[in-house]
mmCIF file of C-alpha atoms in Angstrom:
data_model
loop_
_atom_site.group_PDB
_atom_site.id
_atom_site.type_symbol
_atom_site.label_atom_id
_atom_site.label_comp_id
_atom_site.label_asym_id
_atom_site.label_seq_id
_atom_site.Cartn_x
_atom_site.Cartn_y
_atom_site.Cartn_z
ATOM 1 C CA UNK A 1 113.812 130.040 -302.670
ATOM 2 C CA UNK A 2 114.765 132.456 -305.154
ATOM 3 C CA UNK A 3 118.232 134.351 -304.582
ATOM 4 C CA UNK A 4 117.940 138.371 -303.945
ATOM 5 C CA UNK A 5 119.298 140.902 -306.279
ATOM 6 C CA UNK A 6 121.071 142.855 -303.979
ATOM 7 C CA UNK A 7 124.260 142.420 -305.423
ATOM 8 C CA UNK A 8 124.119 141.667 -309.074
ATOM 9 C CA UNK A 9 123.885 144.802 -311.347
ATOM 10 C CA UNK A 10 120.775 146.126 -312.475
ATOM 11 C CA UNK A 11 119.670 145.209 -315.958
ATOM 12 C CA UNK A 12 118.958 147.874 -318.722
ATOM 13 C CA UNK A 13 115.111 147.947 -319.683
ATOM 14 C CA UNK A 14 114.194 148.954 -323.219
ATOM 15 C CA UNK A 15 112.268 151.932 -323.680
ATOM 16 C CA UNK A 16 113.517 154.132 -321.207
ATOM 17 C CA UNK A 17 116.432 155.393 -323.129
ATOM 18 C CA UNK A 18 116.598 159.124 -324.103
ATOM 19 C CA UNK A 19 114.083 160.067 -321.053
ATOM 20 C CA UNK A 20 114.578 162.278 -318.173
ATOM 21 C CA UNK A 21 113.714 161.409 -314.408
ATOM 22 C CA UNK A 22 113.742 163.230 -311.348
ATOM 23 C CA UNK A 23 113.826 160.730 -308.510
ATOM 24 C CA UNK A 24 113.274 161.724 -304.910
ATOM 25 C CA UNK A 25 115.020 160.415 -302.110
ATOM 26 C CA UNK A 26 116.879 158.764 -304.900
ATOM 27 C CA UNK A 27 120.317 158.335 -303.283
ATOM 28 C CA UNK A 28 119.692 155.465 -300.962
ATOM 29 C CA UNK A 29 117.511 152.451 -300.413
ATOM 30 C CA UNK A 30 114.778 151.957 -302.995
ATOM 31 C CA UNK A 31 115.470 155.471 -304.752
ATOM 32 C CA UNK A 32 118.848 154.682 -305.418
ATOM 33 C CA UNK A 33 117.759 151.364 -307.072
ATOM 34 C CA UNK A 34 115.578 153.307 -308.978
ATOM 35 C CA UNK A 35 118.083 155.825 -310.027
ATOM 36 C CA UNK A 36 120.584 153.091 -310.889
ATOM 37 C CA UNK A 37 117.850 151.247 -313.105
ATOM 38 C CA UNK A 38 116.968 154.383 -314.870
ATOM 39 C CA UNK A 39 120.036 155.331 -315.869
ATOM 40 C CA UNK A 40 121.783 151.793 -317.059
ATOM 41 C CA UNK A 41 118.403 151.713 -319.218
ATOM 42 C CA UNK A 42 119.485 155.041 -321.109
ATOM 43 C CA UNK A 43 117.563 157.642 -318.750
ATOM 44 C CA UNK A 44 118.990 160.600 -317.284
ATOM 45 C CA UNK A 45 118.462 161.000 -313.990
ATOM 46 C CA UNK A 46 118.590 163.875 -311.251
ATOM 47 C CA UNK A 47 118.505 162.425 -308.120
ATOM 48 C CA UNK A 48 117.494 164.417 -304.955
ATOM 49 C CA UNK A 49 118.647 164.070 -301.392
ATOM 50 C CA UNK A 50 118.741 165.856 -298.013
ATOM 51 C CA UNK A 51 121.252 164.775 -295.362
ATOM 52 C CA UNK A 52 122.986 162.293 -297.464
ATOM 53 C CA UNK A 53 125.811 164.117 -299.236
ATOM 54 C CA UNK A 54 128.341 161.108 -298.760
ATOM 55 C CA UNK A 55 125.780 158.893 -300.681
ATOM 56 C CA UNK A 56 125.171 161.351 -303.321
ATOM 57 C CA UNK A 57 128.871 161.408 -304.365
ATOM 58 C CA UNK A 58 128.604 157.881 -304.339
ATOM 59 C CA UNK A 59 125.825 157.283 -306.646
ATOM 60 C CA UNK A 60 127.508 159.966 -308.822
ATOM 61 C CA UNK A 61 130.855 158.055 -308.891
ATOM 62 C CA UNK A 62 129.078 154.627 -309.308
ATOM 63 C CA UNK A 63 126.935 155.447 -312.251
ATOM 64 C CA UNK A 64 129.908 157.377 -314.260
ATOM 65 C CA UNK A 65 130.470 155.197 -316.739
ATOM 66 C CA UNK A 66 126.134 154.687 -317.488
ATOM 67 C CA UNK A 67 124.514 155.278 -320.723
ATOM 68 C CA UNK A 68 122.734 158.316 -319.386
ATOM 69 C CA UNK A 69 123.583 161.388 -317.487
ATOM 70 C CA UNK A 70 123.089 161.136 -313.624
ATOM 71 C CA UNK A 71 123.597 164.314 -311.283
ATOM 72 C CA UNK A 72 122.333 164.993 -307.688
ATOM 73 C CA UNK A 73 121.021 167.914 -305.895
ATOM 74 C CA UNK A 74 120.126 168.536 -302.530
ATOM 75 C CA UNK A 75 116.514 169.724 -301.653
ATOM 76 C CA UNK A 76 113.798 169.431 -298.879
ATOM 77 C CA UNK A 77 110.633 168.283 -300.981
ATOM 78 C CA UNK A 78 108.124 168.673 -297.715
ATOM 79 C CA UNK A 79 108.498 172.505 -298.788
ATOM 80 C CA UNK A 80 105.763 173.194 -301.322
ATOM 81 C CA UNK A 81 107.980 174.895 -303.607
ATOM 82 C CA UNK A 82 111.057 172.692 -303.747
ATOM 83 C CA UNK A 83 109.865 169.939 -305.984
ATOM 84 C CA UNK A 84 108.453 172.022 -308.802
ATOM 85 C CA UNK A 85 112.337 173.882 -308.674
ATOM 86 C CA UNK A 86 113.984 170.597 -308.715
ATOM 87 C CA UNK A 87 111.425 169.689 -311.734
ATOM 88 C CA UNK A 88 112.488 172.491 -313.584
ATOM 89 C CA UNK A 89 116.142 172.155 -312.645
ATOM 90 C CA UNK A 90 115.864 168.612 -314.310
ATOM 91 C CA UNK A 91 114.562 169.696 -317.726
ATOM 92 C CA UNK A 92 117.325 172.599 -317.456
ATOM 93 C CA UNK A 93 120.046 169.900 -317.288
ATOM 94 C CA UNK A 94 118.597 167.316 -319.098
ATOM 95 C CA UNK A 95 116.474 169.013 -321.702
ATOM 96 C CA UNK A 96 113.164 167.181 -320.728
ATOM 97 C CA UNK A 97 111.138 166.006 -317.893
ATOM 98 C CA UNK A 98 109.364 162.484 -318.512
ATOM 99 C CA UNK A 99 109.131 160.695 -315.084
ATOM 100 C CA UNK A 100 108.924 161.820 -311.568
ATOM 101 C CA UNK A 101 109.445 159.055 -309.077
ATOM 102 C CA UNK A 102 108.726 159.674 -305.359
ATOM 103 C CA UNK A 103 110.783 157.555 -302.766
ATOM 104 C CA UNK A 104 111.360 159.742 -300.087
ATOM 105 C CA UNK A 105 110.317 158.505 -296.635
ATOM 106 C CA UNK A 106 109.590 159.553 -293.089
ATOM 107 C CA UNK A 107 108.798 157.197 -290.127
ATOM 108 C CA UNK A 108 108.105 158.121 -286.809
ATOM 109 C CA UNK A 109 107.669 154.936 -284.499
ATOM 110 C CA UNK A 110 104.637 155.602 -282.143
ATOM 111 C CA UNK A 111 101.679 153.474 -280.781
ATOM 112 C CA UNK A 112 97.914 154.680 -281.092
ATOM 113 C CA UNK A 113 97.649 155.869 -277.575
ATOM 114 C CA UNK A 114 100.826 157.832 -277.699
ATOM 115 C CA UNK A 115 100.633 159.668 -281.365
ATOM 116 C CA UNK A 116 102.795 162.650 -281.421
ATOM 117 C CA UNK A 117 100.882 165.177 -283.514
ATOM 118 C CA UNK A 118 103.999 166.757 -284.406
ATOM 119 C CA UNK A 119 105.989 163.557 -285.662
ATOM 120 C CA UNK A 120 102.824 162.599 -287.741
ATOM 121 C CA UNK A 121 102.556 165.901 -289.326
ATOM 122 C CA UNK A 122 106.238 165.445 -290.639
ATOM 123 C CA UNK A 123 105.370 161.907 -291.643
ATOM 124 C CA UNK A 124 102.201 163.188 -293.842
ATOM 125 C CA UNK A 125 104.197 165.990 -295.241
ATOM 126 C CA UNK A 126 107.103 163.702 -296.365
ATOM 127 C CA UNK A 127 104.072 161.482 -298.077
ATOM 128 C CA UNK A 128 101.724 164.057 -299.575
ATOM 129 C CA UNK A 129 103.830 167.167 -300.397
ATOM 130 C CA UNK A 130 105.904 165.865 -303.130
ATOM 131 C CA UNK A 131 103.152 164.310 -304.584
ATOM 132 C CA UNK A 132 100.627 167.411 -304.434
ATOM 133 C CA UNK A 133 103.491 169.300 -306.178
ATOM 134 C CA UNK A 134 104.598 166.779 -308.673
ATOM 135 C CA UNK A 135 100.575 166.728 -309.971
ATOM 136 C CA UNK A 136 100.608 170.290 -309.874
ATOM 137 C CA UNK A 137 102.940 172.788 -311.419
ATOM 138 C CA UNK A 138 106.037 169.869 -312.137
ATOM 139 C CA UNK A 139 103.592 168.112 -314.082
ATOM 140 C CA UNK A 140 103.194 171.238 -316.434
ATOM 141 C CA UNK A 141 106.838 170.165 -317.786
ATOM 142 C CA UNK A 142 105.987 166.862 -318.408
ATOM 143 C CA UNK A 143 105.030 165.673 -322.107
ATOM 144 C CA UNK A 144 102.161 163.671 -322.788
ATOM 145 C CA UNK A 145 103.285 159.896 -321.866
ATOM 146 C CA UNK A 146 104.908 161.250 -318.412
ATOM 147 C CA UNK A 147 104.641 159.092 -315.299
ATOM 148 C CA UNK A 148 104.813 160.013 -311.980
ATOM 149 C CA UNK A 149 105.295 156.669 -309.688
ATOM 150 C CA UNK A 150 105.458 156.912 -305.604
ATOM 151 C CA UNK A 151 106.627 154.499 -303.474
ATOM 152 C CA UNK A 152 104.137 153.153 -300.837
ATOM 153 C CA UNK A 153 104.144 150.200 -298.424
ATOM 154 C CA UNK A 154 102.154 147.557 -297.207
ATOM 155 C CA UNK A 155 101.314 149.076 -293.895
ATOM 156 C CA UNK A 156 98.986 151.502 -296.087
ATOM 157 C CA UNK A 157 96.573 148.754 -295.854
ATOM 158 C CA UNK A 158 97.295 146.631 -292.828
ATOM 159 C CA UNK A 159 98.539 146.867 -289.441
ATOM 160 C CA UNK A 160 101.780 146.603 -288.058
ATOM 161 C CA UNK A 161 103.096 147.601 -284.158
ATOM 162 C CA UNK A 162 104.203 151.322 -283.558
ATOM 163 C CA UNK A 163 103.659 152.130 -287.509
ATOM 164 C CA UNK A 164 100.487 153.824 -287.187
ATOM 165 C CA UNK A 165 102.222 156.946 -288.484
ATOM 166 C CA UNK A 166 104.040 156.050 -291.416
ATOM 167 C CA UNK A 167 100.356 153.564 -292.207
ATOM 168 C CA UNK A 168 98.514 156.832 -292.272
ATOM 169 C CA UNK A 169 100.946 158.565 -294.276
ATOM 170 C CA UNK A 170 101.109 155.945 -296.889
ATOM 171 C CA UNK A 171 97.336 155.251 -296.988
ATOM 172 C CA UNK A 172 96.876 158.947 -297.462
ATOM 173 C CA UNK A 173 99.701 159.022 -300.505
ATOM 174 C CA UNK A 174 97.748 156.056 -302.261
ATOM 175 C CA UNK A 175 94.684 157.977 -301.755
ATOM 176 C CA UNK A 176 96.393 161.206 -303.389
ATOM 177 C CA UNK A 177 97.794 159.008 -306.307
ATOM 178 C CA UNK A 178 94.435 158.203 -307.401
ATOM 179 C CA UNK A 179 92.655 161.454 -307.199
ATOM 180 C CA UNK A 180 96.186 163.061 -308.928
ATOM 181 C CA UNK A 181 95.564 159.907 -311.543
ATOM 182 C CA UNK A 182 92.276 160.846 -312.423
ATOM 183 C CA UNK A 183 93.079 164.514 -312.714
ATOM 184 C CA UNK A 184 95.786 163.961 -315.309
ATOM 185 C CA UNK A 185 94.757 161.269 -317.218
ATOM 186 C CA UNK A 186 93.247 163.661 -320.186
ATOM 187 C CA UNK A 187 97.055 165.005 -320.538
ATOM 188 C CA UNK A 188 98.483 161.573 -320.694
ATOM 189 C CA UNK A 189 100.230 161.284 -317.622
ATOM 190 C CA UNK A 190 99.653 158.420 -315.509
ATOM 191 C CA UNK A 191 100.073 158.245 -311.822
ATOM 192 C CA UNK A 192 100.779 155.216 -309.922
ATOM 193 C CA UNK A 193 101.972 153.755 -306.483
ATOM 194 C CA UNK A 194 104.281 150.611 -305.915
ATOM 195 C CA UNK A 195 103.965 148.982 -302.601
ATOM 196 C CA UNK A 196 106.532 147.020 -300.865
ATOM 197 C CA UNK A 197 106.345 145.079 -297.468
ATOM 198 C CA UNK A 198 109.908 144.638 -295.284
ATOM 199 C CA UNK A 199 112.775 145.170 -297.619
ATOM 200 C CA UNK A 200 116.082 142.860 -297.576
ATOM 201 C CA UNK A 201 118.830 145.774 -298.455
ATOM 202 C CA UNK A 202 121.549 143.382 -297.735
ATOM 203 C CA UNK A 203 123.406 141.773 -294.634
ATOM 204 C CA UNK A 204 122.370 143.083 -291.506
ATOM 205 C CA UNK A 205 119.548 145.369 -292.782
ATOM 206 C CA UNK A 206 116.715 142.582 -291.286
ATOM 207 C CA UNK A 207 117.142 141.252 -288.087
ATOM 208 C CA UNK A 208 117.624 137.597 -288.560
ATOM 209 C CA UNK A 209 114.564 136.322 -286.952
ATOM 210 C CA UNK A 210 112.393 138.681 -288.533
ATOM 211 C CA UNK A 211 114.062 137.387 -292.136
ATOM 212 C CA UNK A 212 113.280 134.146 -291.260
ATOM 213 C CA UNK A 213 109.477 135.093 -290.472
ATOM 214 C CA UNK A 214 108.972 137.355 -293.336
ATOM 215 C CA UNK A 215 110.172 134.542 -295.855
ATOM 216 C CA UNK A 216 108.466 131.733 -294.143
ATOM 217 C CA UNK A 217 105.203 133.810 -294.895
ATOM 218 C CA UNK A 218 105.804 134.712 -298.225
ATOM 219 C CA UNK A 219 105.265 132.411 -300.967
ATOM 220 C CA UNK A 220 108.216 133.367 -303.007
ATOM 221 C CA UNK A 221 110.587 132.545 -299.876
ATOM 222 C CA UNK A 222 112.084 135.435 -299.104
ATOM 223 C CA UNK A 223 111.420 139.549 -298.733
ATOM 224 C CA UNK A 224 111.559 141.912 -301.976
ATOM 225 C CA UNK A 225 114.952 143.475 -302.360
ATOM 226 C CA UNK A 226 115.093 147.119 -303.175
ATOM 227 C CA UNK A 227 116.124 146.409 -307.062
ATOM 228 C CA UNK A 228 113.112 144.373 -307.444
ATOM 229 C CA UNK A 229 110.955 147.256 -306.584
ATOM 230 C CA UNK A 230 112.567 149.550 -308.692
ATOM 231 C CA UNK A 231 112.193 147.284 -311.556
ATOM 232 C CA UNK A 232 108.409 147.581 -311.239
ATOM 233 C CA UNK A 233 108.511 151.348 -311.232
ATOM 234 C CA UNK A 234 110.684 150.813 -314.534
ATOM 235 C CA UNK A 235 107.928 149.050 -315.761
ATOM 236 C CA UNK A 236 105.441 151.475 -314.823
ATOM 237 C CA UNK A 237 107.705 154.186 -317.074
ATOM 238 C CA UNK A 238 107.273 151.961 -320.038
ATOM 239 C CA UNK A 239 105.144 153.365 -323.216
ATOM 240 C CA UNK A 240 103.230 149.968 -322.850
ATOM 241 C CA UNK A 241 102.449 150.791 -319.310
ATOM 242 C CA UNK A 242 100.208 154.133 -320.910
ATOM 243 C CA UNK A 243 96.550 152.256 -319.853
ATOM 244 C CA UNK A 244 98.051 151.749 -315.887
ATOM 245 C CA UNK A 245 97.041 154.507 -313.652
ATOM 246 C CA UNK A 246 95.521 155.422 -310.447
ATOM 247 C CA UNK A 247 96.886 151.776 -309.232
ATOM 248 C CA UNK A 248 98.810 150.520 -306.103
ATOM 249 C CA UNK A 249 101.248 147.661 -307.274
ATOM 250 C CA UNK A 250 102.349 145.297 -304.866
ATOM 251 C CA UNK A 251 105.794 144.085 -304.941
ATOM 252 C CA UNK A 252 106.073 141.126 -302.166
ATOM 253 C CA UNK A 253 106.213 138.108 -303.339
ATOM 254 C CA UNK A 254 102.541 137.309 -303.082
ATOM 255 C CA UNK A 255 102.779 137.997 -299.090
ATOM 256 C CA UNK A 256 99.513 140.006 -299.379
ATOM 257 C CA UNK A 257 97.630 137.575 -300.709
ATOM 258 C CA UNK A 258 97.627 135.207 -297.488
ATOM 259 C CA UNK A 259 94.727 135.645 -294.736
#
């Protein structure tokens, strides 16, 4: 079993220096790991948060010595005009906008016989509105070679108890990723999704019995970490990834390969 990267410092990735990114949901979980990875690689970052002012302050403090500028901004990207505003703000603060990473998530547990339409609409809005906005007016601010990367989940392709709303939202997000990729390809902007299963975010974040079960089923011997998902996002931002678009990249240690 390989050791998780929950505590080791993120390693810089050559090829991202001098770029600028807007990371939605960028102060917690996978989004925070993405912001850290890009910042240590020399990419300026604007990380967006909704309710986590403390986490936002902590991110700015943590990355104060990074070789790039890192700032945070409160914003509810479920509102149609919010992501374009944040995209403009990113360009104003950092001079350009090369990458948009959508890591915001909303999950209301429910079973199919007890679907709550209002809560499902909320999950769909969180999944779809940011990408729709990024592929629209926000993309106008991006140069050729721009990247849009969204964070999906394995439940988009499979079934897990009480996660019907999240599964439907992420499946719709992956579908929109393909449509946006086709529409933006002629402008040299790629659109991809990175998909993860249950993540190990450190001690106490996964029940011991669940951690054992997932580790036993995963060929790599353990769940992925937010940092490993962030590594995949960063790879898709490289110039060498220009010909990868409209794809869903699993980051699950081979779990999805098993019948």
